[in-house]
PDB file of C-alpha atoms in Angstrom:
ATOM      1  CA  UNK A   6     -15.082 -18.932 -12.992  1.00  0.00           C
ATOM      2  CA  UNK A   7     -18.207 -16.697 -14.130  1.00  0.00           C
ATOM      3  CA  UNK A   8     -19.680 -19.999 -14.698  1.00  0.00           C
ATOM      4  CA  UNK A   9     -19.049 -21.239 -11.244  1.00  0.00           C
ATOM      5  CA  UNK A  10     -20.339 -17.634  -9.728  1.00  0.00           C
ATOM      6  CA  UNK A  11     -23.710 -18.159 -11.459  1.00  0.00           C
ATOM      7  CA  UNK A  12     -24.140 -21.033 -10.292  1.00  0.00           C
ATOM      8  CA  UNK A  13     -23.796 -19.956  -6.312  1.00  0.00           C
ATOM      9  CA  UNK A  14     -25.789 -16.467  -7.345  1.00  0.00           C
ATOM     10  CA  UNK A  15     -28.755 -18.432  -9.334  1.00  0.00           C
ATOM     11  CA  UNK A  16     -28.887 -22.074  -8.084  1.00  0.00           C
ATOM     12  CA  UNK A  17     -27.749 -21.799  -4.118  1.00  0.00           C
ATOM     13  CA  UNK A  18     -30.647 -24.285  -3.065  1.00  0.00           C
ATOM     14  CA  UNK A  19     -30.025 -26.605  -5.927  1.00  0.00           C
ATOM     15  CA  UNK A  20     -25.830 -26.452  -4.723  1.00  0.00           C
ATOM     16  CA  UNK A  21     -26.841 -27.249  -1.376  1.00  0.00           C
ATOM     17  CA  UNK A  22     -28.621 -30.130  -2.152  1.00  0.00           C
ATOM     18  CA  UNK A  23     -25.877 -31.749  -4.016  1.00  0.00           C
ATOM     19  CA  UNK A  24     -23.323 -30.603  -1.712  1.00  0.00           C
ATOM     20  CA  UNK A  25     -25.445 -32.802   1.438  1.00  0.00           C
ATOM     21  CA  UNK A  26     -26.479 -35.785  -0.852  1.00  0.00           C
ATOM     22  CA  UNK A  27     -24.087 -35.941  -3.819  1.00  0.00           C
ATOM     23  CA  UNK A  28     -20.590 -34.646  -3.354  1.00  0.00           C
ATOM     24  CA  UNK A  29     -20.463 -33.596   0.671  1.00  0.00           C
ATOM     25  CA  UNK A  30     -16.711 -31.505  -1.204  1.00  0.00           C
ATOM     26  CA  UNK A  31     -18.796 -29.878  -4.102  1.00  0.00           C
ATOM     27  CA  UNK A  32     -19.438 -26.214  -2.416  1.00  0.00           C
ATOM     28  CA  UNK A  33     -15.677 -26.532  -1.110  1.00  0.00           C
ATOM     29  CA  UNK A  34     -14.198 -27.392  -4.745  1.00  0.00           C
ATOM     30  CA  UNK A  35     -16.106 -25.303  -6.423  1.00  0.00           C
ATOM     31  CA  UNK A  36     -15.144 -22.299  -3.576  1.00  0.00           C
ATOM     32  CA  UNK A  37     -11.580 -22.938  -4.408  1.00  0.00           C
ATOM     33  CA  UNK A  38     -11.560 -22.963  -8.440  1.00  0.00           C
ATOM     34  CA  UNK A  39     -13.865 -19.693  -7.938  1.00  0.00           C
ATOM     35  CA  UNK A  40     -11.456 -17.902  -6.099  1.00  0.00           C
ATOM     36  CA  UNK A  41      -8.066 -18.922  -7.040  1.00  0.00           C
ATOM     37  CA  UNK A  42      -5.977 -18.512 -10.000  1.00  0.00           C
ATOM     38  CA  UNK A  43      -5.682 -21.624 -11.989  1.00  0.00           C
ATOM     39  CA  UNK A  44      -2.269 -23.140 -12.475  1.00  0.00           C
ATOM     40  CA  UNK A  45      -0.269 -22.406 -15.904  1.00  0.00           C
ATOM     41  CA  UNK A  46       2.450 -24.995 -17.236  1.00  0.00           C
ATOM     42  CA  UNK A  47       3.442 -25.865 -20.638  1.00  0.00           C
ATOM     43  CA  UNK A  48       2.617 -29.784 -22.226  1.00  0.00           C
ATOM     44  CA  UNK A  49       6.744 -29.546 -21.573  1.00  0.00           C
ATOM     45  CA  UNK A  50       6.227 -29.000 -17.680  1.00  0.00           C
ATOM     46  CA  UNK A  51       3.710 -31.683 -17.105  1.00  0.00           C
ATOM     47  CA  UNK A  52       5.571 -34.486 -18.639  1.00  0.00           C
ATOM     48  CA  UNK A  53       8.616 -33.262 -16.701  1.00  0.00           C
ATOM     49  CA  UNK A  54       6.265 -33.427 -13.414  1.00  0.00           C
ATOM     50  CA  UNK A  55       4.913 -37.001 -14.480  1.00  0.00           C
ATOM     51  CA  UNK A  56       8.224 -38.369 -15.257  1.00  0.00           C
ATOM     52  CA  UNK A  57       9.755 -37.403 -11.906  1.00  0.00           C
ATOM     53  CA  UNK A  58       6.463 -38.573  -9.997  1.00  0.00           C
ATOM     54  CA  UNK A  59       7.563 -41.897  -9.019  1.00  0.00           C
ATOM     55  CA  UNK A  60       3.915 -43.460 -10.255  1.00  0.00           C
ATOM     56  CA  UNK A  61       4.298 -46.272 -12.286  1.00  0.00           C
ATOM     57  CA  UNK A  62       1.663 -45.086 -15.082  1.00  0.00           C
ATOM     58  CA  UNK A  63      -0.891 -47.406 -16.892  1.00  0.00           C
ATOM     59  CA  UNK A  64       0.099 -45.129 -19.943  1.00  0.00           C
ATOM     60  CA  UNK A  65       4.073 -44.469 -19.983  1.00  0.00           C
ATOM     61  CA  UNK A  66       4.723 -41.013 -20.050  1.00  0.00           C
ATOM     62  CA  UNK A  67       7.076 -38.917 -22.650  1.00  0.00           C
ATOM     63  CA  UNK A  68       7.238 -36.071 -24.585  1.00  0.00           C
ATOM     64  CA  UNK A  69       5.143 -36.480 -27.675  1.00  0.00           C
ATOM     65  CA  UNK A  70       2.650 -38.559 -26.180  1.00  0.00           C
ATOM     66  CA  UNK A  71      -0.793 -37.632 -25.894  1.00  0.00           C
ATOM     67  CA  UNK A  72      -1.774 -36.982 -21.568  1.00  0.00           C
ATOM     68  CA  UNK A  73      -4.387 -39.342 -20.366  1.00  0.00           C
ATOM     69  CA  UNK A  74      -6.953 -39.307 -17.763  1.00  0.00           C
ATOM     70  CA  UNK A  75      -4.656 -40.391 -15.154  1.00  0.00           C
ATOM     71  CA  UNK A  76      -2.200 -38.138 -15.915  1.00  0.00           C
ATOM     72  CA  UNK A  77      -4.854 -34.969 -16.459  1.00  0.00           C
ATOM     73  CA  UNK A  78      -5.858 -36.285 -12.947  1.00  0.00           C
ATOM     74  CA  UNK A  79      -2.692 -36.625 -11.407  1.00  0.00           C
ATOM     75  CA  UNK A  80      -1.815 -33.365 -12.167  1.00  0.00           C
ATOM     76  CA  UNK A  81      -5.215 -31.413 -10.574  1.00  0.00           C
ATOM     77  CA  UNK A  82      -5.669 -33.672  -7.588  1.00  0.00           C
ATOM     78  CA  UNK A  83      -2.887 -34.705  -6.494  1.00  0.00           C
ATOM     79  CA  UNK A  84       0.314 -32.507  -7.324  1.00  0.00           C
ATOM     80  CA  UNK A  85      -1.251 -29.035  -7.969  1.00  0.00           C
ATOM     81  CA  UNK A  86      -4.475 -29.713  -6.273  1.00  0.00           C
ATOM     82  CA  UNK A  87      -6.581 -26.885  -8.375  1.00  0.00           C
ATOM     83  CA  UNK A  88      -7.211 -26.694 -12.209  1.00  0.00           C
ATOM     84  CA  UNK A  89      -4.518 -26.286 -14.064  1.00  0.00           C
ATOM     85  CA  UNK A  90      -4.201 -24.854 -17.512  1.00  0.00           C
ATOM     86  CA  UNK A  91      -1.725 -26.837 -19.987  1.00  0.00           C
ATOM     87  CA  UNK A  92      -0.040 -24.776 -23.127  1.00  0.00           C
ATOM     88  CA  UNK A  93       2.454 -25.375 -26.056  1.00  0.00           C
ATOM     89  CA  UNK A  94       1.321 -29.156 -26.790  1.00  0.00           C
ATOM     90  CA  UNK A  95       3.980 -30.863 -29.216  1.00  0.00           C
ATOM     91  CA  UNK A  96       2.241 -30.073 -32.885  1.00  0.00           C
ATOM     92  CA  UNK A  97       2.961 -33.773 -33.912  1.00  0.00           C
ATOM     93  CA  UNK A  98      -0.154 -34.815 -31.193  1.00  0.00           C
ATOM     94  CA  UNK A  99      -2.423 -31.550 -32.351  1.00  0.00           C
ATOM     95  CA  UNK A 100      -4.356 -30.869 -35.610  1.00  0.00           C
ATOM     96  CA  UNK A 101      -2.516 -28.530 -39.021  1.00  0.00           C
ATOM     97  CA  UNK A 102      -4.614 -25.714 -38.239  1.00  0.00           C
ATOM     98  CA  UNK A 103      -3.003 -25.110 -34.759  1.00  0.00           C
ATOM     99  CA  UNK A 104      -0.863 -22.245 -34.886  1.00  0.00           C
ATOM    100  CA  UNK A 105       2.720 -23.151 -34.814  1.00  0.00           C
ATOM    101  CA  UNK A 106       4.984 -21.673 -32.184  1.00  0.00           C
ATOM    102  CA  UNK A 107       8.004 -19.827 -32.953  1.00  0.00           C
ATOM    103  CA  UNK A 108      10.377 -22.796 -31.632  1.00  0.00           C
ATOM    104  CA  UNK A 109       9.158 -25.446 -34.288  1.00  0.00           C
ATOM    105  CA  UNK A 110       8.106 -27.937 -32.164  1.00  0.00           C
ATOM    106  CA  UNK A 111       4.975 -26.572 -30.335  1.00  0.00           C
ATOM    107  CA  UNK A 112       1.742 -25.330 -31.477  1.00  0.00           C
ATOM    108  CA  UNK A 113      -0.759 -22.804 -29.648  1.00  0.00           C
ATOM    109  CA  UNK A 114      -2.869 -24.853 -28.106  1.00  0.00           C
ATOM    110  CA  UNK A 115      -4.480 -25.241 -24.445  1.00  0.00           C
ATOM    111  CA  UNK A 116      -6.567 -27.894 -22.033  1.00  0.00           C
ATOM    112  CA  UNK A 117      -7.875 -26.675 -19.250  1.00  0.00           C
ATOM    113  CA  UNK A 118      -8.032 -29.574 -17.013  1.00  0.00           C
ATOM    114  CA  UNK A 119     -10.067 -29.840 -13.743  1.00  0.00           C
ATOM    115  CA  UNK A 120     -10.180 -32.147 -10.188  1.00  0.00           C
ATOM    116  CA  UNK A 121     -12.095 -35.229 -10.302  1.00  0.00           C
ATOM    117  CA  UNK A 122     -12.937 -34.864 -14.597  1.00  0.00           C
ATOM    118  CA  UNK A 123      -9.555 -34.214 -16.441  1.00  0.00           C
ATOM    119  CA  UNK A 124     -10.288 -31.795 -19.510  1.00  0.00           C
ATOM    120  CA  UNK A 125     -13.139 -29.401 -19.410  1.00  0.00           C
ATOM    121  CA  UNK A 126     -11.613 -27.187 -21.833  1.00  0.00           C
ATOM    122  CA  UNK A 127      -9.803 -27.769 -25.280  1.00  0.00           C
ATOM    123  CA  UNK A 128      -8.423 -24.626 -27.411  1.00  0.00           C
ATOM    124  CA  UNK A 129      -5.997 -23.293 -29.609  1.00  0.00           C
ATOM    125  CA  UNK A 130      -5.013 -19.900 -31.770  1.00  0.00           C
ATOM    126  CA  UNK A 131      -5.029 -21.295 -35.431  1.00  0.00           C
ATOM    127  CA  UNK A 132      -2.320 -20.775 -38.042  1.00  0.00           C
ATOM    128  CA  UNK A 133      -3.113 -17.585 -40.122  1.00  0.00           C
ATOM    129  CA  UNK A 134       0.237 -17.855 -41.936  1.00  0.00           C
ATOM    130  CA  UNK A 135      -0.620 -19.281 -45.350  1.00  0.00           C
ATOM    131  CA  UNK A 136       2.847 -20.272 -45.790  1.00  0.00           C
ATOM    132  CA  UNK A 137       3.441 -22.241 -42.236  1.00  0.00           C
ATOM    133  CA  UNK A 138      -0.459 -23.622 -42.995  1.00  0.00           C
ATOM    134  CA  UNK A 139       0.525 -25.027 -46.317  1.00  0.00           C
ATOM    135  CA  UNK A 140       3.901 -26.638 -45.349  1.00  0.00           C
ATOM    136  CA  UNK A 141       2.696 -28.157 -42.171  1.00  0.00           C
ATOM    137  CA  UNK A 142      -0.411 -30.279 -44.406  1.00  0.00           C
ATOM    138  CA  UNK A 143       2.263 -31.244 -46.892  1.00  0.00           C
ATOM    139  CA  UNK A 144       4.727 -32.583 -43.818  1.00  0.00           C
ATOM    140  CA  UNK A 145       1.813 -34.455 -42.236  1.00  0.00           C
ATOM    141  CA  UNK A 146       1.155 -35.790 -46.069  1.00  0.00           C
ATOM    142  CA  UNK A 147      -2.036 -34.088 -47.257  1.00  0.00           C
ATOM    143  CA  UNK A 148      -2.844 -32.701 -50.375  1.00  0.00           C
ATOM    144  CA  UNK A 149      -3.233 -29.027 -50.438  1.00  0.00           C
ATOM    145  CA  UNK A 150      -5.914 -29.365 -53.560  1.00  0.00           C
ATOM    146  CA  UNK A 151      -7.805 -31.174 -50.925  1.00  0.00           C
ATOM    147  CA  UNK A 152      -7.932 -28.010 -48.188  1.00  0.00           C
ATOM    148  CA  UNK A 153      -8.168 -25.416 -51.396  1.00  0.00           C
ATOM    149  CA  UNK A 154     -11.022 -24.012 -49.584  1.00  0.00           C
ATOM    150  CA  UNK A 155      -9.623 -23.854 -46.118  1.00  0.00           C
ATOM    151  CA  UNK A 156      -5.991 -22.415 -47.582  1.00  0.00           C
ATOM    152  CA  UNK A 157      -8.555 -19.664 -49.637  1.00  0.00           C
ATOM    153  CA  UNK A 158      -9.838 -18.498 -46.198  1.00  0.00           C
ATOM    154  CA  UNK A 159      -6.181 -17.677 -45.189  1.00  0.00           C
ATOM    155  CA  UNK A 160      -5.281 -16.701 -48.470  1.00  0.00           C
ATOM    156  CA  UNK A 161      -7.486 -13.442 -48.423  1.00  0.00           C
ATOM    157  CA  UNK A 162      -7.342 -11.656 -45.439  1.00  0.00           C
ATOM    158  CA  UNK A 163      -6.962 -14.132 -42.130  1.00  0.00           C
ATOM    159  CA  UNK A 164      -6.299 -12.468 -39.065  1.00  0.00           C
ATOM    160  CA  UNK A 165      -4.775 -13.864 -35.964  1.00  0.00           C
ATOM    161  CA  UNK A 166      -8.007 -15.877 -34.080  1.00  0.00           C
ATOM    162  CA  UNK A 167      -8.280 -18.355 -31.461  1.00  0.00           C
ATOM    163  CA  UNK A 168     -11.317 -20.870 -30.517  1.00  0.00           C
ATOM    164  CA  UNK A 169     -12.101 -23.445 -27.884  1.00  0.00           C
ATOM    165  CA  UNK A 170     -14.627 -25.947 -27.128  1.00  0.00           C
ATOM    166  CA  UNK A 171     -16.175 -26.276 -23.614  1.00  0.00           C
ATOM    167  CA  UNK A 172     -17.541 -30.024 -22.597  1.00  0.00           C
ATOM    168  CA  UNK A 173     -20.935 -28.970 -21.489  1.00  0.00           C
ATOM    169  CA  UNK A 174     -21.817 -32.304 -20.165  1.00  0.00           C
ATOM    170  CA  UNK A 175     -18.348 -32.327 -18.166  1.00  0.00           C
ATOM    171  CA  UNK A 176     -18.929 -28.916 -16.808  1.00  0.00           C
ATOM    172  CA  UNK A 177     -22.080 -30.094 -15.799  1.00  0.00           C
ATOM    173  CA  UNK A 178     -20.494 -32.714 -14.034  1.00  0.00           C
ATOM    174  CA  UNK A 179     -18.070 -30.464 -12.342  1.00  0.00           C
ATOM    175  CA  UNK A 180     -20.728 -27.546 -11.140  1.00  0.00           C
ATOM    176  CA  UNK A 181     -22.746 -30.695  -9.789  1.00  0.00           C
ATOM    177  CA  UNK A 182     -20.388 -33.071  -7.950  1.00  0.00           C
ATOM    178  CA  UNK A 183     -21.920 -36.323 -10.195  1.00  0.00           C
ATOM    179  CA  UNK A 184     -19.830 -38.454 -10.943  1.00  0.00           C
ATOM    180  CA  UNK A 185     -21.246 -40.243 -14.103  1.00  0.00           C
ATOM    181  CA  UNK A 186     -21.561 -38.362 -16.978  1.00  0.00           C
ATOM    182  CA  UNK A 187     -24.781 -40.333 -18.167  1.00  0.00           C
ATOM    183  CA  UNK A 188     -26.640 -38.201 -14.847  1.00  0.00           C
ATOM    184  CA  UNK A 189     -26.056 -35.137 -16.724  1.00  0.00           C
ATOM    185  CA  UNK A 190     -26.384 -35.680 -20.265  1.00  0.00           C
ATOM    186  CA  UNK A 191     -29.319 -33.301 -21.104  1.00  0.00           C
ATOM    187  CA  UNK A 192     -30.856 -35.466 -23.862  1.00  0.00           C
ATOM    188  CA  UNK A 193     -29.599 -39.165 -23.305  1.00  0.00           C
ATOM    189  CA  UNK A 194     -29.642 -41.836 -26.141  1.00  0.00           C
ATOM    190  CA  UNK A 195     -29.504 -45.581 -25.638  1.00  0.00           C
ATOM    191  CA  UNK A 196     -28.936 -48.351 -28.270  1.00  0.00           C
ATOM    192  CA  UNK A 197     -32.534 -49.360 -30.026  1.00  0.00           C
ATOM    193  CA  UNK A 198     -34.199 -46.026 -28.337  1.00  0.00           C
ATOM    194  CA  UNK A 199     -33.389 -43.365 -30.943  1.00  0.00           C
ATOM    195  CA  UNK A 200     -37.186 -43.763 -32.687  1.00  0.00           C
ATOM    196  CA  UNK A 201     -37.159 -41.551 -36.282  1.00  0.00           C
TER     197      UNK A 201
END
């Protein structure tokens, strides 16, 4: 949202301009994530919302299975209609680090998913537990001599953290109304043009 309100305060002309020539919606969608809270459901939730959709789905839905673009879609455009943040993905589909929630099956982790891209946002709180850290590499069959270093970090003195990644190029995409993410890459590469 602060990202969205610099944009009107420092760019208006710029906004206009895309808003008559590129996305005639643009100052409208970006209006409404400004100003409204941004749905919350749990990974749970969203399948549940999928499954009882009635869309026949290019990628089946069910729990355990990662969301795809149509689905990420689906769920911002068409049934919520606004961003929409998703929580408690299964930890079977999310990286050992993730910190595992207290019912076993779901790990602290987060998309925030917009209209028109899908995920802009990826997060999670990581696992500080040493113990919970060290059993979950040795169920997904991982050597712990192999994350020594990592399990040292936790091992002397972790505290409780959390850390997400934003997709510049997709929020780029979002703020602008393109809708090719090769129009907003900041410093594109090609095959046979990367000179050394």
């Amino acid at each position: 949202k602060a990202l969205i309100e610099s944009v009107f305060r420092e760019n208006p002309d710029d906004l206009e301009f895309l808003g008559k020539f590129v996305d005639k919606t643009l100052i409208g969608n970006l209006e409404m994530t400004r100003d409204n809270r941004f749905e919350r459901v749990s990974y749970t939730e969203a399948v549940e919302i999928l499954q009882k959709s009635g869309k026949k789905w290019e990628f089946p839905v069910s729990w355990g299975t990662d969301l795809q673009s149509e689905h990420e879609r689906f769920l911002t455009e068409e049934h919520f209609k606004k961003p929409v943040m998703l929580t408690a993905y299964p930890k079977e589909i999310k990286a050992f680090y993730m910190f595992q929630n207290d019912d076993g099956k779901t790990v602290g982790a987060m998309d925030v998913l917009v209209p028109g891209i899908g995920e802009i946002i990826g997060g999670s709180q990581r696992e500080h537990r040493l113990d919970r850290l060290e059993a979950r590499l040795v169920a997904d069959g991982m050597h712990l001599e192999d994350y020594a270093w990592y399990l040292d970090l936790n091992r002397y003195g972790a505290v409780p953290h959390a850390g997400f990644g934003l997709g510049f190029e997709r929020a780029v995409m979002f703020c602008t109304g393109m809708s090719n993410i090769r129009d907003v890459i900041p410093f594109p590469r090609s095959p046979g043009q990367a000179h050394f």
